[in-house]
Amino acid sequence: MFSRIAAAYALLDGVRRLLVNLLFLLTLVTLAVVFWVASEAPNLPKGTLLRIDLVGEVKESGPAEPSFMLSMFGQDSFEENTRLADVVDALDRAAHDDRIAGVVLRVDDLAGAGMASIREIGAAIDRYRQTSGHQVWTWSISYTQPQYLVAAHADHVGIHPMGDAIVKGLSATTFYWGPLLNAAGLEVEVHKAGAFKSAPEIFTSGRPSAESLAAQKSYMDDAWAGLVSRLEARRGLVNGTVEKFIAGIAKDGTAEKSLSVFFREAGLIDELETRDAYLQKLADKYAGGQVKDLKAIDATAYLAATETVSAGDTVAVLIAEGEITGMPELGGMTPDGINGVIDEIQEDPKVKALVVRVNSLGGDAVAAELIRARLVEYKKKTGNPVIISMGDTAASGGYWIATAGDRIVADPLSITGSIGVFAMSVHAEGLREELKVGRGGYRTTPLADFGNPAAAPGDVERRLIEGGVSRTYADFKKLVAESRGMSVEEVERVAQGRVWTGAQAVKFGLADAQGGMDEALKLACREAKLPAETASVLWEPVDTSWRGALRAFLQSRAGAAVGKVLEVRQALDALAAQSNRPLAWAPFEPTL
């Protein structure tokens, strides 16, 4: 009996050892194959074109990684968006690669991009053209404004003869929920510090305030002037061409000719041509006149083929993007997510400088402070410089985080500033009274009902909230003053919740220099006394939980109707979750 058990055990143990050995062997083979593939030089013949496809929205972060459950949908990622760094890196690498003969830019599927992202892509295209001496080509049936503002940096901009294109200006249309919430019996009380801190107006009013409109005008007029001047300079047009073009469209309409013809006559488009004619021009220049002989590689494959691993010192690039919140279930940027990545960066001895790319309109002030404090701690423990690079937005709570930087580089078109604080109390006292529902019960202290959505806040509660807002605003101004070498009085003059462009921020002392990620990396190398060519390594928090994957899936796949429902639900969830808390949110984001 025991001999049989022993034999069975020996057999099972033998099978176990065999499986373990096979698994170990398989791991070795896999690693060998990966190493061999990575070490192989990419097989790119000379004369290859780099194809850059801008898809979805341009973002700082990469797409969410799907969980095992959602991978059953058969997708590698659920977001069809374009990472800004990938576009810039591909162009910068290609500029020094003699196998790349030119760039073909596709903007047909570009859904949207912030103004700073558009400027940064345009700057990368210009660097490629100037460094390599090669051309950038683009063609589309039609161009939206964001698509055209990117395409305008190409040497050849083509459009179908029956296509449409538009350059129209900026707008900041916001939905105001105050009347709807009041009709539903919900009341929102706002306590704010900063006359221009207009973000909570969307919950209390039916229209923007005079202060909000003044702030929008200041920011958007400056940003639009910057966009137009760069566009006219790139296209070799005289100042005022774009405004004259828009005025002509508004006056005469397009009854007799298409928008594409207007564009061509204004010098904003190079050719009215079919796709076949465009491809033939490419073939004539790069393939001996034979379209079938055109050779191209897309940016994703090109980046993979030219990726190198640095064995020396590096500059870490940390992506800090999204609404700042202490609650991961709401999505966005959290202290746990960001600070966890900072912990990993701190443990890497090769990292000699840190660039934090901030792209956020703000959020929870406490969460922003936790991230700022961790960056300060990182500087003290490592001695490494921290450079802040502002993306499309680095306002309010985003600017709070930026105060941790040794230097701040702001894109000229970044939305920044909004140094102010507010808090909201949400209750349904009016609805209860309207429905004639009584309310009562025993309370052990006068504050026992604090935060109860069924009751309006009392005088004591209001004083507590107002005190929290005032102290947080004072702390905010003190942080700015200490980090920027300003007095609190000087900060107050540019604070009060007012939004500025990156160019204005430099003028007022809220940032050190204008520029994009390229300039921030150069500054990081100088501050750390590193060679200018030191490699940069991207670090970003990735939400691999099933909630994160499900959120990404719903937002990108569930359709417009579900998307709108999610937006409203998330707004209400955020409103309820942040009740009575000091918030540092920017008031608006312009639409291109």
Short mmCIF file of N, CA and C in Angstrom, two decimals, residues 313-315 530-536:
data_model
loop_
_atom_site.label_atom_id
_atom_site.label_comp_id
_atom_site.label_asym_id
_atom_site.label_seq_id
_atom_site.Cartn_x
_atom_site.Cartn_y
_atom_site.Cartn_z
N ASP A 313 23.64 57.48 -17.59
CA ASP A 313 22.72 58.36 -16.88
C ASP A 313 21.51 58.70 -17.74
N THR A 314 20.38 58.94 -17.08
CA THR A 314 19.15 59.28 -17.80
C THR A 314 18.43 60.44 -17.12
N VAL A 315 17.52 61.04 -17.88
CA VAL A 315 16.58 62.02 -17.35
C VAL A 315 15.21 61.36 -17.34
N LEU A 530 24.63 67.34 -17.22
CA LEU A 530 24.66 66.15 -18.08
C LEU A 530 24.87 66.58 -19.52
N PRO A 531 25.42 65.69 -20.36
CA PRO A 531 25.53 66.01 -21.79
C PRO A 531 24.14 66.25 -22.39
N ALA A 532 24.07 67.12 -23.37
CA ALA A 532 22.78 67.48 -23.97
C ALA A 532 22.08 66.28 -24.59
N GLU A 533 22.86 65.27 -25.01
CA GLU A 533 22.28 64.11 -25.68
C GLU A 533 21.88 63.00 -24.70
N THR A 534 21.88 63.27 -23.40
CA THR A 534 21.49 62.27 -22.41
C THR A 534 20.09 61.75 -22.69
N ALA A 535 19.93 60.43 -22.60
CA ALA A 535 18.64 59.81 -22.92
C ALA A 535 17.60 60.16 -21.87
N SER A 536 16.36 60.32 -22.33
CA SER A 536 15.23 60.52 -21.43
C SER A 536 14.39 59.24 -21.41
#
